[in-house]
Coordinates of C-alpha atoms in Angstrom, one line a residue:
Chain A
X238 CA 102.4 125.6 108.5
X239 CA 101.4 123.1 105.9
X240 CA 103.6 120.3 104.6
X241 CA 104.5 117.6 102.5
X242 CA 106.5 114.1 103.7
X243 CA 107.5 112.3 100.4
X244 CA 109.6 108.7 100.4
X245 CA 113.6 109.5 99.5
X246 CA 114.9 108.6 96.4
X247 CA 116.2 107.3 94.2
X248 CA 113.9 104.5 93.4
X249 CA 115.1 101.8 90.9
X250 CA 112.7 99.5 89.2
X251 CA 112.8 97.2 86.5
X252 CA 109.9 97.4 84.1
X253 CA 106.5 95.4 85.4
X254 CA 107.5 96.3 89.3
X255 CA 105.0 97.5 91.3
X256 CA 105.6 100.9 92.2
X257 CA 105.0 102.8 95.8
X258 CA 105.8 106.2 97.1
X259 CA 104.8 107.5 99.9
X260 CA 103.1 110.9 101.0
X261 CA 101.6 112.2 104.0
X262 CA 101.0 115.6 104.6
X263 CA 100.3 118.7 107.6
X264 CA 97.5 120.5 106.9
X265 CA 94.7 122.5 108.5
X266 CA 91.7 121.8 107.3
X267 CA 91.2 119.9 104.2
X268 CA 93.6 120.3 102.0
X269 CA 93.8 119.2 98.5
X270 CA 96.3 116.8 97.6
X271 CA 98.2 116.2 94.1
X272 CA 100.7 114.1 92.3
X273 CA 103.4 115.7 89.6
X274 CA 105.7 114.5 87.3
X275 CA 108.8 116.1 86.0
X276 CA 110.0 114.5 82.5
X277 CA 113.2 115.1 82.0
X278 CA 113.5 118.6 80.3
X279 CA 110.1 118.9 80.6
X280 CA 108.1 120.8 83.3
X281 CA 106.0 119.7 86.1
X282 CA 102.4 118.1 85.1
X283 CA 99.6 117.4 87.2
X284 CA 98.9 113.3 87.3
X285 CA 96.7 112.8 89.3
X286 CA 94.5 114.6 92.4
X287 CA 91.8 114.2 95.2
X288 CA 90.0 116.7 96.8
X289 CA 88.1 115.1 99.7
X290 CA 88.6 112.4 102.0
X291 CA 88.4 108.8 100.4
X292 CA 88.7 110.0 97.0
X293 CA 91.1 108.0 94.8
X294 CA 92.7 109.9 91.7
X295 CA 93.7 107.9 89.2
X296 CA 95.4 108.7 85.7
X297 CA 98.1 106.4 82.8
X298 CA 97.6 103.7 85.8
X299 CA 98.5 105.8 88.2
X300 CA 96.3 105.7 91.6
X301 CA 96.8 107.3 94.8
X302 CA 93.8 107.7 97.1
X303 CA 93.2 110.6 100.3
X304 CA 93.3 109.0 103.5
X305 CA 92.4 111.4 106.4
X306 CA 93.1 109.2 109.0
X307 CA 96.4 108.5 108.1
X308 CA 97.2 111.9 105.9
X309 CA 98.7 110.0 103.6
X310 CA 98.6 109.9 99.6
X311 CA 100.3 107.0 98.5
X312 CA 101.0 107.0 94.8
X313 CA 100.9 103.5 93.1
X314 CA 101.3 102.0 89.9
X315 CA 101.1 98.1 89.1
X316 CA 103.3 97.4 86.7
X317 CA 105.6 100.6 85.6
X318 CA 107.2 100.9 82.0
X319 CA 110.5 102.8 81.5
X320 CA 108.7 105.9 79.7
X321 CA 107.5 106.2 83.7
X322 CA 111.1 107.1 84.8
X323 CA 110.5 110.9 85.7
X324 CA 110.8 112.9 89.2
X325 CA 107.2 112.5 91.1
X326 CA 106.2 115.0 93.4
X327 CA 103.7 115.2 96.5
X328 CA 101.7 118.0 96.6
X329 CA 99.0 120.1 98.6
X330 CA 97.2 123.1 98.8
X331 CA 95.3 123.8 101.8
X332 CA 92.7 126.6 103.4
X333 CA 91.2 127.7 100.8
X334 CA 94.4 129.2 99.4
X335 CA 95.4 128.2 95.6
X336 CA 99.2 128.0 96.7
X337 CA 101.1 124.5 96.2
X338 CA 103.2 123.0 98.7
X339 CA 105.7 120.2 97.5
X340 CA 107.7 117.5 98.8
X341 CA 111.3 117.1 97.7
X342 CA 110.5 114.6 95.1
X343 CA 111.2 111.2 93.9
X344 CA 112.9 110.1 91.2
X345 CA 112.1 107.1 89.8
X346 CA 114.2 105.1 87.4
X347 CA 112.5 102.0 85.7
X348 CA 115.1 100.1 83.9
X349 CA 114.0 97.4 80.7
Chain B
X257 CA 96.9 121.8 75.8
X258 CA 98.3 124.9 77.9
X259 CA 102.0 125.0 77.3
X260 CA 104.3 127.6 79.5
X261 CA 107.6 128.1 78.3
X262 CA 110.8 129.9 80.2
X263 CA 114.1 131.4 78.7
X264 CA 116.2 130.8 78.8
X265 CA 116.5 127.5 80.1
X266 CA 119.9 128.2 81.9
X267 CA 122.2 131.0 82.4
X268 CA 125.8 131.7 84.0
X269 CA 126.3 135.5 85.2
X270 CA 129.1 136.8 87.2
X271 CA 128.4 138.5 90.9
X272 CA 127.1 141.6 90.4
X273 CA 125.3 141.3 87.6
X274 CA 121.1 141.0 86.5
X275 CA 119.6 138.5 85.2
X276 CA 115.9 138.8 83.9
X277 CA 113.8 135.1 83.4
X278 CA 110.8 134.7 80.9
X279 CA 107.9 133.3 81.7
X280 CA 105.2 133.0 79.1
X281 CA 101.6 131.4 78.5
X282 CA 101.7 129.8 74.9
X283 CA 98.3 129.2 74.1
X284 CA 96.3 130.5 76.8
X285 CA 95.9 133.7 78.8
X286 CA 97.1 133.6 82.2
X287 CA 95.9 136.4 84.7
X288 CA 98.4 134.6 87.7
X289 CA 101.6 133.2 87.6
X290 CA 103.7 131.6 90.2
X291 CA 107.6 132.0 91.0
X292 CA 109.3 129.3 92.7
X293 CA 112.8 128.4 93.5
X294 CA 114.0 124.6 93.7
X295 CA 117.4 124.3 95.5
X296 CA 118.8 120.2 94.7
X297 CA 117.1 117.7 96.4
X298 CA 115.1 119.9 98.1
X299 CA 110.9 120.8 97.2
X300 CA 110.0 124.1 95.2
X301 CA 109.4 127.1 97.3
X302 CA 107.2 129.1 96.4
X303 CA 108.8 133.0 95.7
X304 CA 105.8 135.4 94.8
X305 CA 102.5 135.4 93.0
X306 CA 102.7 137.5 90.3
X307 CA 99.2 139.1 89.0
X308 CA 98.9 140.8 85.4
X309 CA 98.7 144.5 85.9
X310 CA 99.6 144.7 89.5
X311 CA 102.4 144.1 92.5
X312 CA 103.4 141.0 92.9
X313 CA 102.9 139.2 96.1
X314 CA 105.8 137.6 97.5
X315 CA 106.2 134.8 100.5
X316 CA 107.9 135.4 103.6
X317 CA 111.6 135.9 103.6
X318 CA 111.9 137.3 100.1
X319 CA 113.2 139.9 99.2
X320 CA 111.2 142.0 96.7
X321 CA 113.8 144.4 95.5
X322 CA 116.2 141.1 95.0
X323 CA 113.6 139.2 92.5
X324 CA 112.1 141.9 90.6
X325 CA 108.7 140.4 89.0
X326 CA 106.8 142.0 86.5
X327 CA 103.4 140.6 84.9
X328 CA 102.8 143.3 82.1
X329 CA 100.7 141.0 79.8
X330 CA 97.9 138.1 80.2
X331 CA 101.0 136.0 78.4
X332 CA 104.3 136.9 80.1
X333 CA 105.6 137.1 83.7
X334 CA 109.6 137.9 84.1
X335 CA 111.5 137.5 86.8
X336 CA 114.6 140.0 87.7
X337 CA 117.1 138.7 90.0
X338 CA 119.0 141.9 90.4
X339 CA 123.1 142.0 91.5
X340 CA 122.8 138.2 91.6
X341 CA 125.4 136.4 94.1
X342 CA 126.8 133.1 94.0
X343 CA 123.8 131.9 96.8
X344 CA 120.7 133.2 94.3
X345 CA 122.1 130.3 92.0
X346 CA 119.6 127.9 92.1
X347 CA 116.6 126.4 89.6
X348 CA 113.6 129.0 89.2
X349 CA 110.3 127.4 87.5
X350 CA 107.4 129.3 87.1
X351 CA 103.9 128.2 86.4
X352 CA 100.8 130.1 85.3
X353 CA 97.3 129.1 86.2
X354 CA 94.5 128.4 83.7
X355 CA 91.2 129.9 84.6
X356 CA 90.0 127.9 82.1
X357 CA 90.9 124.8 83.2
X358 CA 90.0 124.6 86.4
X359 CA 92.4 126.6 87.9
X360 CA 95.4 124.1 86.9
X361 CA 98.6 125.4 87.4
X362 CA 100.6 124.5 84.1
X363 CA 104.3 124.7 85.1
X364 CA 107.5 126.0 82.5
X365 CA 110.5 123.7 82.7
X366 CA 112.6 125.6 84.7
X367 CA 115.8 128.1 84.0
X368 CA 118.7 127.2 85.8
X369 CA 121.1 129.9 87.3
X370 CA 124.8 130.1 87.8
X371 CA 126.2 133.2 89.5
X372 CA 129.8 132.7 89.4

């Protein structure tokens, strides 16, 4: 079935760093792909998302762009801030059906 | 915006015992909502689809009669997790999708469960 690879965590950065996690993903077909983020106490929010091959999502400086032949979704930022520090999760969904499937999550701590 | 709320946000029940999880749609109508469960460190899994005015459909591997779902208004989904045991604790987030938006699932912040 479908699935979603996400980079480990914890990730520690200070405030400026450039920031990378990493997604690839199973799918038949072609999939949609998303970024979340969990706030603390707060729930999940969409960031960002692509829906074809080659399209980059972008949102608050966040990028992450659909890459067929690698099935990855990268999620970037240049220069982070600590209101960034939040758990960041890969997502998908995939033939034709509406239901998400996540990654474990990252959780990113950006420290002033 | 499109706000979903849960409550409560945590609970601690003893073996046994039921415990029934709100899930509502603040400022929007939501014909579907989601269940999912989240053990630590691990991704949510999705439990059931729950559609207002009809059965629930639930994922493999779980057990219908266990988590009781119930989507009675366009508003509220609530989840029943019925003679809970100590492995049903776990984190249970819903989220209810917003025809209006796209589609966009908007997700609750989660209810954490203890069964002692």
């Amino acid at each position: 079935g479908d699935s979603v690879t996400q980079m480990e965590g914890p990730v520690t950065l200070s405030e400026e760093a450039f920031l990378t996690i990493n997604c690839t993903y199973t799918a038949t077909g072609y999939p949609s792909l998303f970024w979340y983020v969990q706030y603390p106490g707060e729930g999940l929010q969409l960031l960002l998302k692509a829906t074809k091959a080659d399209d980059k999502g972008s949102n608050k400086g966040f990028e992450a762009t659909y890459r067929k032949e690698t099935t990855s979704f990268h999620l970037e930022k240049g220069s982070v801030q600590v209101s960034d520090s939040a758990v960041y999760f890969c997502a998908l969904t995939g033939g034709g059906s509406e239901k998400l499937v996540f990654g474990k999550g990252t959780k990113l701590t950006v420290n002033p | 915006g499109a706000v979903v709320s849960q409550h409560p946000s945590w609970v601690i029940c003893k073996s046994g015992t039921s415990v029934k999880i709100e899930c509502r749609s603040l400022d929007f109508q939501a014909t579907t909502m989601f269940w999912y469960r989240q053990f630590p460190k691990q991704s949510l899994m999705l439990m059931a689809t729950s559609n207002e005015g009809s059965k629930a459909t639930y994922e493999q591997g779980v057990e219908k009669d266990k988590f009781l779902i119930n989507h009675a208004s366009l508003t509220l989904s609530t989840l029943t997790v019925t003679s809970a045991h100590p492995e049903d604790s776990s984190f249970y987030i819903c989220s209810a999708r917003n025809e209006l938006k796209n589609n966009e699932q908007f997700f609750g912040p989660g209810t954490r469960l203890t069964v002692l």
